[in-house]
mmCIF file of C-alpha atoms and ligand atoms in Angstrom:
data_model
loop_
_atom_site.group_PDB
_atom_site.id
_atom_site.type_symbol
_atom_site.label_atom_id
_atom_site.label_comp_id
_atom_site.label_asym_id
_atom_site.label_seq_id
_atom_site.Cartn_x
_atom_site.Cartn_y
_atom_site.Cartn_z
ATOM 1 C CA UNK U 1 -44.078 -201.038 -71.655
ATOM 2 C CA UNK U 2 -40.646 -199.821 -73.236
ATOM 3 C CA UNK U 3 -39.060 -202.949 -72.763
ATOM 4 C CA UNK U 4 -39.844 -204.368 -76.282
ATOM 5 C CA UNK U 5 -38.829 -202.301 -79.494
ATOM 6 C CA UNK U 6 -37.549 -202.359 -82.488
ATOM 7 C CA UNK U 7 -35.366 -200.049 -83.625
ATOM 8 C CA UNK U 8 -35.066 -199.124 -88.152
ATOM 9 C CA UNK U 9 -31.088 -199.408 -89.051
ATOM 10 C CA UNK U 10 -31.967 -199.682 -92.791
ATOM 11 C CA UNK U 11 -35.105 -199.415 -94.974
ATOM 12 C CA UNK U 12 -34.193 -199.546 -98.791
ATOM 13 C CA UNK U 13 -33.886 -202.712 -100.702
ATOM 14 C CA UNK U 14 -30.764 -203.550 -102.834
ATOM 15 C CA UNK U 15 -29.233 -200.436 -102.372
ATOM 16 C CA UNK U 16 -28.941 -197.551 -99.872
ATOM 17 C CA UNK U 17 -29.879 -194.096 -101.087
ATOM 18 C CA UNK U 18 -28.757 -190.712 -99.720
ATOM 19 C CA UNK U 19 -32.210 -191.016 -96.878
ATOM 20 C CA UNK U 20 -32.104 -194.606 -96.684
ATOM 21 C CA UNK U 21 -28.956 -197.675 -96.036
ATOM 22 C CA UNK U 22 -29.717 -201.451 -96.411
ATOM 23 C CA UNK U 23 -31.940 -203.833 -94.166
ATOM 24 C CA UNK U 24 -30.958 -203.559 -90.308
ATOM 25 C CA UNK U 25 -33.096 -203.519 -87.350
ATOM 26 C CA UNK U 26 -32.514 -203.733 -83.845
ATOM 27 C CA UNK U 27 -34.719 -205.230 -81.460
ATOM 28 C CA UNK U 28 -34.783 -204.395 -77.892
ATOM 29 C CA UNK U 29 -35.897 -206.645 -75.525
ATOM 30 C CA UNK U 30 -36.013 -206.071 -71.872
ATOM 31 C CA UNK U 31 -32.223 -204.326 -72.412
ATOM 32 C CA UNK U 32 -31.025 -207.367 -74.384
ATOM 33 C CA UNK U 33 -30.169 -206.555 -78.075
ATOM 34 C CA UNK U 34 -30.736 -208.332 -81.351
ATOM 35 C CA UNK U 35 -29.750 -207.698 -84.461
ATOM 36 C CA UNK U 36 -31.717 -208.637 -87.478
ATOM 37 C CA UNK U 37 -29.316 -208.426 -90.829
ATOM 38 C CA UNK U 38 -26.518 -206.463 -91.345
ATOM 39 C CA UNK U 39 -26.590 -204.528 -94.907
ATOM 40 C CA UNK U 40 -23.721 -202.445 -96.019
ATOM 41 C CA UNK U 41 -23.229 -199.500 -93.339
ATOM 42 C CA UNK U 42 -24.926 -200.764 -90.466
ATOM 43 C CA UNK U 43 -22.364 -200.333 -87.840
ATOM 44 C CA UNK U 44 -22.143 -196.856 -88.956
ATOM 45 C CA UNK U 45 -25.983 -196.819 -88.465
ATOM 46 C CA UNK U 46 -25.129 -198.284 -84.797
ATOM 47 C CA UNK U 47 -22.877 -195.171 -83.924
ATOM 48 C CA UNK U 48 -25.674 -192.837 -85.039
ATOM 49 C CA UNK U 49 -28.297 -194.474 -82.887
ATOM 50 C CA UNK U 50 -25.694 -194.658 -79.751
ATOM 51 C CA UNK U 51 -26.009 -198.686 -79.487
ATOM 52 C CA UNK U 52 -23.232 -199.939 -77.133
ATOM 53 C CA UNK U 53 -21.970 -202.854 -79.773
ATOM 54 C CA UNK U 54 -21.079 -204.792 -76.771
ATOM 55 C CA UNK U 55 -25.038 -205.297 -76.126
ATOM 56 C CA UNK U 56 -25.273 -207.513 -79.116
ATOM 57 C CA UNK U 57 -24.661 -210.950 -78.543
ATOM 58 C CA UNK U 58 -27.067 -212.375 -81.156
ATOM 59 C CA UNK U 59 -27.219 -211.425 -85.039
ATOM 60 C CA UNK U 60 -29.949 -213.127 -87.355
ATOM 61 C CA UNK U 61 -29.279 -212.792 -91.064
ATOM 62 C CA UNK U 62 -32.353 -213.897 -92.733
ATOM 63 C CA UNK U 63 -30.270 -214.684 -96.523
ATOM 64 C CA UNK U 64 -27.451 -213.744 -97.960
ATOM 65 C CA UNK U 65 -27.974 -210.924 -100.491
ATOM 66 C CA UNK U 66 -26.009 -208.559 -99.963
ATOM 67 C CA UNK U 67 -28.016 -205.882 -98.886
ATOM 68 C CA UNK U 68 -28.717 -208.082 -95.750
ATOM 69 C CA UNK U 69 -25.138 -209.173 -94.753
ATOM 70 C CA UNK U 70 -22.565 -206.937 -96.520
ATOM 71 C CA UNK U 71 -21.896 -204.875 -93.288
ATOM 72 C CA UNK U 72 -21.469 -208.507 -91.094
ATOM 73 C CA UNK U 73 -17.622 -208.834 -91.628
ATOM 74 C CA UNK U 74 -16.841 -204.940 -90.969
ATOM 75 C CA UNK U 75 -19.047 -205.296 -88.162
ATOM 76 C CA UNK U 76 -17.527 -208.563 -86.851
ATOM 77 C CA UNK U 77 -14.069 -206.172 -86.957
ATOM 78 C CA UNK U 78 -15.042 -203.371 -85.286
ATOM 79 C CA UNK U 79 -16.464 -206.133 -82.130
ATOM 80 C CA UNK U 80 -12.846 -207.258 -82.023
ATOM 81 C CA UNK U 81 -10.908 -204.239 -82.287
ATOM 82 C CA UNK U 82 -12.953 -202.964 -79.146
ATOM 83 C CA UNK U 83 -11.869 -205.650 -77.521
ATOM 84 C CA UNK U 84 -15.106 -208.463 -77.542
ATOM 85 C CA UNK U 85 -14.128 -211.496 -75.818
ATOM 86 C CA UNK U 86 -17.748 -213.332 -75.326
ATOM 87 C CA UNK U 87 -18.817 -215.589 -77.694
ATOM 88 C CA UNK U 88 -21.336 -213.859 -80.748
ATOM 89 C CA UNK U 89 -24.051 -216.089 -81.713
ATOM 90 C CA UNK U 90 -24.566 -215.755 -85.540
ATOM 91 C CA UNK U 91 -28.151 -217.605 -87.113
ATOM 92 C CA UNK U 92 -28.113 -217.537 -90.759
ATOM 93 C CA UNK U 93 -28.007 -220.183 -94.030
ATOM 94 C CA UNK U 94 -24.701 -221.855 -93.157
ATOM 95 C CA UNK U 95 -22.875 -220.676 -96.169
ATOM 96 C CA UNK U 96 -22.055 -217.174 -94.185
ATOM 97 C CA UNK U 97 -19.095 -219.062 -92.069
ATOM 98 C CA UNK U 98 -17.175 -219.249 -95.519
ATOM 99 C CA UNK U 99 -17.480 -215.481 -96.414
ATOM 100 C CA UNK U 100 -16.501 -214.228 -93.018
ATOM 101 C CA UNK U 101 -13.590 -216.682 -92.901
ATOM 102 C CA UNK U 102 -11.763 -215.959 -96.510
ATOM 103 C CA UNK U 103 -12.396 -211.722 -95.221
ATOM 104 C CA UNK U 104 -10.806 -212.928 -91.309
ATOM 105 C CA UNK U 105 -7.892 -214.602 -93.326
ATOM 106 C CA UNK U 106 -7.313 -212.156 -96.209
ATOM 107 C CA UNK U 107 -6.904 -209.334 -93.917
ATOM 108 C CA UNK U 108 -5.119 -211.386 -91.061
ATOM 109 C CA UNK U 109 -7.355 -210.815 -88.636
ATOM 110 C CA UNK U 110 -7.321 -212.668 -85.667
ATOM 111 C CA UNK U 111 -10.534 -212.367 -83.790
ATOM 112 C CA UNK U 112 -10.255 -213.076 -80.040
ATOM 113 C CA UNK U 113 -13.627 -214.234 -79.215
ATOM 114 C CA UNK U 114 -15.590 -217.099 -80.387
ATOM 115 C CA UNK U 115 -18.298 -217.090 -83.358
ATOM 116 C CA UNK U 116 -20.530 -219.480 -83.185
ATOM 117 C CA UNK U 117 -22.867 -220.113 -86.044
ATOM 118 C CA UNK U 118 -26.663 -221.944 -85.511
ATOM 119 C CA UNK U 119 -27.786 -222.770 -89.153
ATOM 120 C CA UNK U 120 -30.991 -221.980 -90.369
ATOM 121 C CA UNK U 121 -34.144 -224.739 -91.314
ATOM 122 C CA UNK U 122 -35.439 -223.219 -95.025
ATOM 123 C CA UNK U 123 -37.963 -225.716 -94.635
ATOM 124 C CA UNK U 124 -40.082 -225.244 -91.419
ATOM 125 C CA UNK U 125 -40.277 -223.151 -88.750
ATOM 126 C CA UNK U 126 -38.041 -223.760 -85.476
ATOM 127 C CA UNK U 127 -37.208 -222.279 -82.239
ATOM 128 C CA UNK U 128 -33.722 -220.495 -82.544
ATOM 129 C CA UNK U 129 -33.512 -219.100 -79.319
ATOM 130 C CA UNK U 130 -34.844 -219.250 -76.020
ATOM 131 C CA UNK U 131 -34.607 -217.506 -72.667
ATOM 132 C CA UNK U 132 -36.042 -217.102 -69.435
ATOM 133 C CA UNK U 133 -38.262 -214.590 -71.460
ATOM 134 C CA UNK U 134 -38.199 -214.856 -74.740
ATOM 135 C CA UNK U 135 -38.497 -216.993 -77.794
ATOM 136 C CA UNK U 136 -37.481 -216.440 -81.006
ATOM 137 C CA UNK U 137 -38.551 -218.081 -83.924
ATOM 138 C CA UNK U 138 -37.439 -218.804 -87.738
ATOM 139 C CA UNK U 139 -39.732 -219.396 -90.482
ATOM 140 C CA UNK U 140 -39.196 -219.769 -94.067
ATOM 141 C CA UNK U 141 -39.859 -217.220 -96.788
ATOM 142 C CA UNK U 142 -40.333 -217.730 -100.862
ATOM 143 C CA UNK U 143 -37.038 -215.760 -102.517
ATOM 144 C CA UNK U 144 -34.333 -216.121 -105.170
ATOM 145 C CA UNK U 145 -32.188 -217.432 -102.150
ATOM 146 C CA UNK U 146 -32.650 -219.465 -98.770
ATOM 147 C CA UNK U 147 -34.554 -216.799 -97.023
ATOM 148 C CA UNK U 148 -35.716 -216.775 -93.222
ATOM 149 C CA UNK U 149 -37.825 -214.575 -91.497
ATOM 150 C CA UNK U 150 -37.824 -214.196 -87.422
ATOM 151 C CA UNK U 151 -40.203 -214.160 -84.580
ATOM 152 C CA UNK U 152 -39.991 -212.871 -81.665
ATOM 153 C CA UNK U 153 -42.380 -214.301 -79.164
ATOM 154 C CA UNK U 154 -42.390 -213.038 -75.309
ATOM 155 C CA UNK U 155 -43.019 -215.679 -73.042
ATOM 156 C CA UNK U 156 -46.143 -215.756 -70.622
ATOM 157 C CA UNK U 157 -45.615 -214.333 -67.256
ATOM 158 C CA UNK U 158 -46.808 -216.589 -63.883
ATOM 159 C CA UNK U 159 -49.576 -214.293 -62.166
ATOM 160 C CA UNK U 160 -48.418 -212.219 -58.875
ATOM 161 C CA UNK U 161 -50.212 -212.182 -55.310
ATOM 162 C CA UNK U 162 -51.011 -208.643 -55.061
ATOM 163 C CA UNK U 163 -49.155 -206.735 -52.338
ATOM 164 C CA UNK U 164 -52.286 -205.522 -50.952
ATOM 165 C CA UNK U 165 -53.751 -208.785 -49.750
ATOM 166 C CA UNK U 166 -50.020 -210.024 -48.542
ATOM 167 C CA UNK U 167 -49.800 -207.410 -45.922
ATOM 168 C CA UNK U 168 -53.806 -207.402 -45.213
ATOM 169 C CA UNK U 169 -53.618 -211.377 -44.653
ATOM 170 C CA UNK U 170 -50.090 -211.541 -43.306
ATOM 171 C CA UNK U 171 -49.936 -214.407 -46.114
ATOM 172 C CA UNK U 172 -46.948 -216.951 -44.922
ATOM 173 C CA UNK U 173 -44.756 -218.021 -47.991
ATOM 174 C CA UNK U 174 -47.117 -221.544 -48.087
ATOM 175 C CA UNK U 175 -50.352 -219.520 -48.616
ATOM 176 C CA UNK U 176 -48.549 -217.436 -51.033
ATOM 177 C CA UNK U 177 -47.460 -220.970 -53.102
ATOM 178 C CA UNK U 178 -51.034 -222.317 -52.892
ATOM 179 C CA UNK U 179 -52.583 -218.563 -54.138
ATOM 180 C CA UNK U 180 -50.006 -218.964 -57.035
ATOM 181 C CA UNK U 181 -51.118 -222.777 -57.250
ATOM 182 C CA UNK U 182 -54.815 -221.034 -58.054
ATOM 183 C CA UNK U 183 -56.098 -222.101 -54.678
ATOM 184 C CA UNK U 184 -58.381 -219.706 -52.763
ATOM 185 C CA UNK U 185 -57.800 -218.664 -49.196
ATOM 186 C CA UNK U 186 -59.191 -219.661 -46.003
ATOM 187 C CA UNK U 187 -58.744 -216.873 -43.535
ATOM 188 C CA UNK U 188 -59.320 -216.956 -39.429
ATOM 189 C CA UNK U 189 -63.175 -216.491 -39.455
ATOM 190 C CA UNK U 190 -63.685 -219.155 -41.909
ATOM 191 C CA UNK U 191 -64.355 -217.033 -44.533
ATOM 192 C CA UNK U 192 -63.283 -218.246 -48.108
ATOM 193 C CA UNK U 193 -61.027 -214.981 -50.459
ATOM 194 C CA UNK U 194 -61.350 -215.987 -53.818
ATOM 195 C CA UNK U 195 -58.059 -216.664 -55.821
ATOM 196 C CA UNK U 196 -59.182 -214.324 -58.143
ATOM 197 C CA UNK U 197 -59.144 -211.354 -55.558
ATOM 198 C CA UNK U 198 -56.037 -212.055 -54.529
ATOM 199 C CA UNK U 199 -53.937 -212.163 -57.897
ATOM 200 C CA UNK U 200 -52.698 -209.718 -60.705
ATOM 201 C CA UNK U 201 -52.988 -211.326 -63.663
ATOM 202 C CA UNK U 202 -50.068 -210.618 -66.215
ATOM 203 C CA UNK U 203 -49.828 -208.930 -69.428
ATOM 204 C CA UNK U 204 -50.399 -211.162 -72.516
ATOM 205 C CA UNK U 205 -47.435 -212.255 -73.998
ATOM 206 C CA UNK U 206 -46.050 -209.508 -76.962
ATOM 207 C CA UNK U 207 -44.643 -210.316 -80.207
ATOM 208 C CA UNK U 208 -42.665 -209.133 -82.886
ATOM 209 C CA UNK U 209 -42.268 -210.747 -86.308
ATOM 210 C CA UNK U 210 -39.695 -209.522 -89.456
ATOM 211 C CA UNK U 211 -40.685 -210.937 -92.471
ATOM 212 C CA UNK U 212 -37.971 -210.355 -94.540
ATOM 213 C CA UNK U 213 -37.801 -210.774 -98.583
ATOM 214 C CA UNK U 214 -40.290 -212.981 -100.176
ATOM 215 C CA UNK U 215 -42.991 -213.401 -102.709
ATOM 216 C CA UNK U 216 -46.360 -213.723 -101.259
ATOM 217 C CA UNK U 217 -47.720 -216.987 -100.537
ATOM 218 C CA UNK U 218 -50.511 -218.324 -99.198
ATOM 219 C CA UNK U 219 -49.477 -219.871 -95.979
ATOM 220 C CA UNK U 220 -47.346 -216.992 -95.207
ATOM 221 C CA UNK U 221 -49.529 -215.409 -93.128
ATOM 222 C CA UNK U 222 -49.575 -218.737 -90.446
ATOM 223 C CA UNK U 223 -46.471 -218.269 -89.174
ATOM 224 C CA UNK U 224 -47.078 -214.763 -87.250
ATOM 225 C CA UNK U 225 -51.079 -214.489 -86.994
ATOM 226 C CA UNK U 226 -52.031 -212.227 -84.569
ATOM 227 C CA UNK U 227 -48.530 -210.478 -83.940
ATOM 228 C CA UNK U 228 -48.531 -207.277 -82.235
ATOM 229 C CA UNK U 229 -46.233 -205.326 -84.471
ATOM 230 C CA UNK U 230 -45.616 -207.061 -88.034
ATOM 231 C CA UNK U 231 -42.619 -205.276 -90.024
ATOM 232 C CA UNK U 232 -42.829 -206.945 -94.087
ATOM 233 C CA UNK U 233 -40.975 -206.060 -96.782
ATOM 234 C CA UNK U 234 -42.817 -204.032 -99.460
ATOM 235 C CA UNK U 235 -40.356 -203.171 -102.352
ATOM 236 C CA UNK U 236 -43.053 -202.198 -105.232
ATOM 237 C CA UNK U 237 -46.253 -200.618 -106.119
ATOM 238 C CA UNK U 238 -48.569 -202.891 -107.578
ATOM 239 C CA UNK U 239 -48.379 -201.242 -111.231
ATOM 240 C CA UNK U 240 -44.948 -203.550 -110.973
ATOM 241 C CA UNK U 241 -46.617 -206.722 -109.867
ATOM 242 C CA UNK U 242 -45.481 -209.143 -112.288
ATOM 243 C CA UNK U 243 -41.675 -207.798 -111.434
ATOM 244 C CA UNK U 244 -42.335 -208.482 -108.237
ATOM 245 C CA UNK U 245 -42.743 -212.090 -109.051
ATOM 246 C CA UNK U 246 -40.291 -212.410 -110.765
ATOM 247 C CA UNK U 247 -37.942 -211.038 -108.538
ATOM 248 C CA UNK U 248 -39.789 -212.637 -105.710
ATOM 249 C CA UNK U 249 -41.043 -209.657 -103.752
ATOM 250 C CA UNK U 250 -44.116 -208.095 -102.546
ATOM 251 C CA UNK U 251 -46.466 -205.389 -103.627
ATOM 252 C CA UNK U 252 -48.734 -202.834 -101.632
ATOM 253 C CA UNK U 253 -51.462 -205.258 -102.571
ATOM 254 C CA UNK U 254 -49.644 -208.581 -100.856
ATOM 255 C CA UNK U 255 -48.633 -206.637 -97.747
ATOM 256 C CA UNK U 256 -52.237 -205.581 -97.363
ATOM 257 C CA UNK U 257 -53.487 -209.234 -98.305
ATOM 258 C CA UNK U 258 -51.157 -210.531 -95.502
ATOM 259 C CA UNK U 259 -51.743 -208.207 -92.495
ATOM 260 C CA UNK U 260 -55.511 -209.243 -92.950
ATOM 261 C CA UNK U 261 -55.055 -212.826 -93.271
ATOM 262 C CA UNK U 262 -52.136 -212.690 -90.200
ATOM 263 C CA UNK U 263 -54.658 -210.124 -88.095
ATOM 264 C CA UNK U 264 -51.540 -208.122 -87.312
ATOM 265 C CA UNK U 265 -52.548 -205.828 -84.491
ATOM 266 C CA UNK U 266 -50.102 -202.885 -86.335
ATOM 267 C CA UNK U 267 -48.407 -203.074 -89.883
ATOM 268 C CA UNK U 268 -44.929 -201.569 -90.678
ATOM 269 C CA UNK U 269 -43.461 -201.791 -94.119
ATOM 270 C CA UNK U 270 -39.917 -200.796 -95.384
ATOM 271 C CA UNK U 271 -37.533 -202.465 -98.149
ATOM 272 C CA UNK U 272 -38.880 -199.882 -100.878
ATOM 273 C CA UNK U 273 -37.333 -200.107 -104.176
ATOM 274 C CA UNK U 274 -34.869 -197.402 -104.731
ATOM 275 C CA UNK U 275 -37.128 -195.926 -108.018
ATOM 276 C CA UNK U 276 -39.044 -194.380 -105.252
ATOM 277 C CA UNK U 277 -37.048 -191.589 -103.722
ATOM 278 C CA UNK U 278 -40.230 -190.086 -102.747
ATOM 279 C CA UNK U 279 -42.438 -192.413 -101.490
ATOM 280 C CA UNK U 280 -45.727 -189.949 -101.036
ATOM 281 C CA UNK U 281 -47.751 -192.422 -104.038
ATOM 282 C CA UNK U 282 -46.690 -195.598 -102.521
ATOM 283 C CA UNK U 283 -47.629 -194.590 -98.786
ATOM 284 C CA UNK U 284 -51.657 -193.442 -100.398
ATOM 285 C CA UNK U 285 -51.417 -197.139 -102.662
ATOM 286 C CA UNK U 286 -51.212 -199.183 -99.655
ATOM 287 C CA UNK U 287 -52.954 -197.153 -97.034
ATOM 288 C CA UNK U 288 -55.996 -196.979 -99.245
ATOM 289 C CA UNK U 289 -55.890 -200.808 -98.892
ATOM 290 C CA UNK U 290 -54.817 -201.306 -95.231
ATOM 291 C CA UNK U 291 -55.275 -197.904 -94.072
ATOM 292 C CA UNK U 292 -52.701 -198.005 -90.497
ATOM 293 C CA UNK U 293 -49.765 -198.875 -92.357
ATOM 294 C CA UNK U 294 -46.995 -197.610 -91.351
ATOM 295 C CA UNK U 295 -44.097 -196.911 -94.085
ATOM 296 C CA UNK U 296 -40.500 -196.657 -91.823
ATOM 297 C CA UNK U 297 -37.415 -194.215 -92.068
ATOM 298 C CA UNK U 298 -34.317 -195.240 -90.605
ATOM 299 C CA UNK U 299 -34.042 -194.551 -86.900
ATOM 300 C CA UNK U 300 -37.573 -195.067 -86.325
ATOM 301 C CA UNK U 301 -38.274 -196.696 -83.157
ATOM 302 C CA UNK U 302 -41.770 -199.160 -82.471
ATOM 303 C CA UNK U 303 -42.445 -200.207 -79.365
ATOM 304 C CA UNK U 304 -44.584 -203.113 -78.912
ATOM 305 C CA UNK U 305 -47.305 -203.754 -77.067
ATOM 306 C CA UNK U 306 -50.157 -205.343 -76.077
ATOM 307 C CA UNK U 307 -52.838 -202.363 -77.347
ATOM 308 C CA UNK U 308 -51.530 -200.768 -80.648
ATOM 309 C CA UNK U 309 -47.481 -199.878 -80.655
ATOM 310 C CA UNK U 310 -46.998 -196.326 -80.912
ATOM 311 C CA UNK U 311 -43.937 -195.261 -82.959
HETATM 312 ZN ZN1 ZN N 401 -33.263 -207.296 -99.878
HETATM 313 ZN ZN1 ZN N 402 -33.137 -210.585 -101.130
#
């Protein structure tokens, strides 16, 4: 089940240290990629993880401090000077149009593919996206700014006829329709093959949520319970709780609080405040209160699915 990761561009908080640049991820799905914010330095991030830019047709940028969409216009240049000509879909608080424009103008570039933007609902969650497989979902945070965070929700697969009973009953493409209908099978002798011998059920459907900045709240967790992989931001210790709140982030203590309440199958946290260069005392603080946290380095790679996701 490698087809559905998500891949660490960026896991310090407002600004990148010598170990660690600004929020990016990339999220693999099925070959298809996304990218989630684009701090300072993320296309340089790109080249070291060997990403072929052209692969990204879809960018979410969940607000706009910089530290999530500083590397967008450099980005948005690099696309063009390689030569881009499909459209790039860009989902973010409609204000970002403006600050890629002026930086398009000012430096006379001329892009020669289309951008178009999908605005972002700050007040309940929506479907952005949709595919054949996938769905992806914003939901609103609690920060200084507009702030979304993103689901991605795989869509349930139809059951198969096995290939076993095909060739043993010869199945026509009728009998294979009224197997897939959930009808059993009547063979020669009369006999009756129950639909549930004669069908591979799928996989569940995975899912992958990125809550980005936010203070904790108490609905929070309602918007991704039961995800497989949950990735939240967890910028302080709680020592610095009442900072937190005031700068409308989230301790040890609220991640732990919301991977309970969301029954995350696997918890990964990242956004640390620069203070901690070594982050050996915050890793104990909040696996001592939701012990399979997972605290990510850049170029870190989960891949989700339906048991635990190994890293
Ligand atoms: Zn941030
Ligand atoms: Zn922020």
């Amino acid at each position: 089940m490698e087809n559905f990761s998500v891949t660490i561009l960026g896991s310090s908080s407002a600004s990148p240290t010598s170990q660690r640049n600004t929020t990016s991820q990339l999220v693999n799905f099925f070959d298809r990629l996304y990218l989630i914010d684009c701090g300072e330095g993320t296309q340089t991030q790109l080249r070291r993880n060997h990403t072929r830019l052209s692969k990204i047709n879809h960018i979410f940028i969940s607000h706009l401090h910089g530290d999530h969409f500083f590397g967008l216009a450099g980005l948005i240049s690099s696309l063009n000077l390689f030569g881009r000509n499909r459209p790039l879909h860009i989902y973010s608080d409609p204000r970002i149009k403006q600050v890629i424009d002026i930086q398009l103008e000012i430096s006379e570039t001329v892009l020669l593919f289309e951008i178009e933007y999908h605005p972002l609902n700050f007040r309940q969650k929506e479907l952005i996206f949709e595919d054949k497989k996938l769905e992806i979902f914003s939901f609103p945070l609690e920060h200084r700014v507009p702030t979304c965070g993103f689901l991605f929700q795989e869509k349930p697969s139809a059951p198969n006829v096995n290939k076993k009973s095909i060739s043993k009953y010869d199945l026509s493409v009728d009998q294979i329709k009224s197997i897939l209908a959930g009808k059993d099978l009547l063979v020669g002798n009369g006999e009756k093959i129950a639909n549930s011998e004669l069908v591979i059920q799928p996989n569940p459907p995975r899912s992958y949520a990125f809550c980005s900045d936010t203070k904790y709240f108490d609905s929070l967790y309602q918007n991704f319970e039961h995800v497989n992989l949950l990735y939240t931001e967890c910028t302080f210790m709680n020592d610095l709780q009442e900072v937190a709140h005031q700068k409308f982030h989230m301790t040890t203590q609220d991640v732990a609080q919301l991977a309970v309440e969301s029954a995350a199958k696997k918890l990964i946290v990242g956004h640390f405040s620069a203070r901690y260069r070594d982050t050996t005392l915050l890793q104990s603080e909040i696996q001592s209160l939701y012990p399979q946290t997972i605290l990510v380095n850049d170029f870190d790679t989960f891949f989700i699915n339906n048991s635990e996701p190994d890293s």
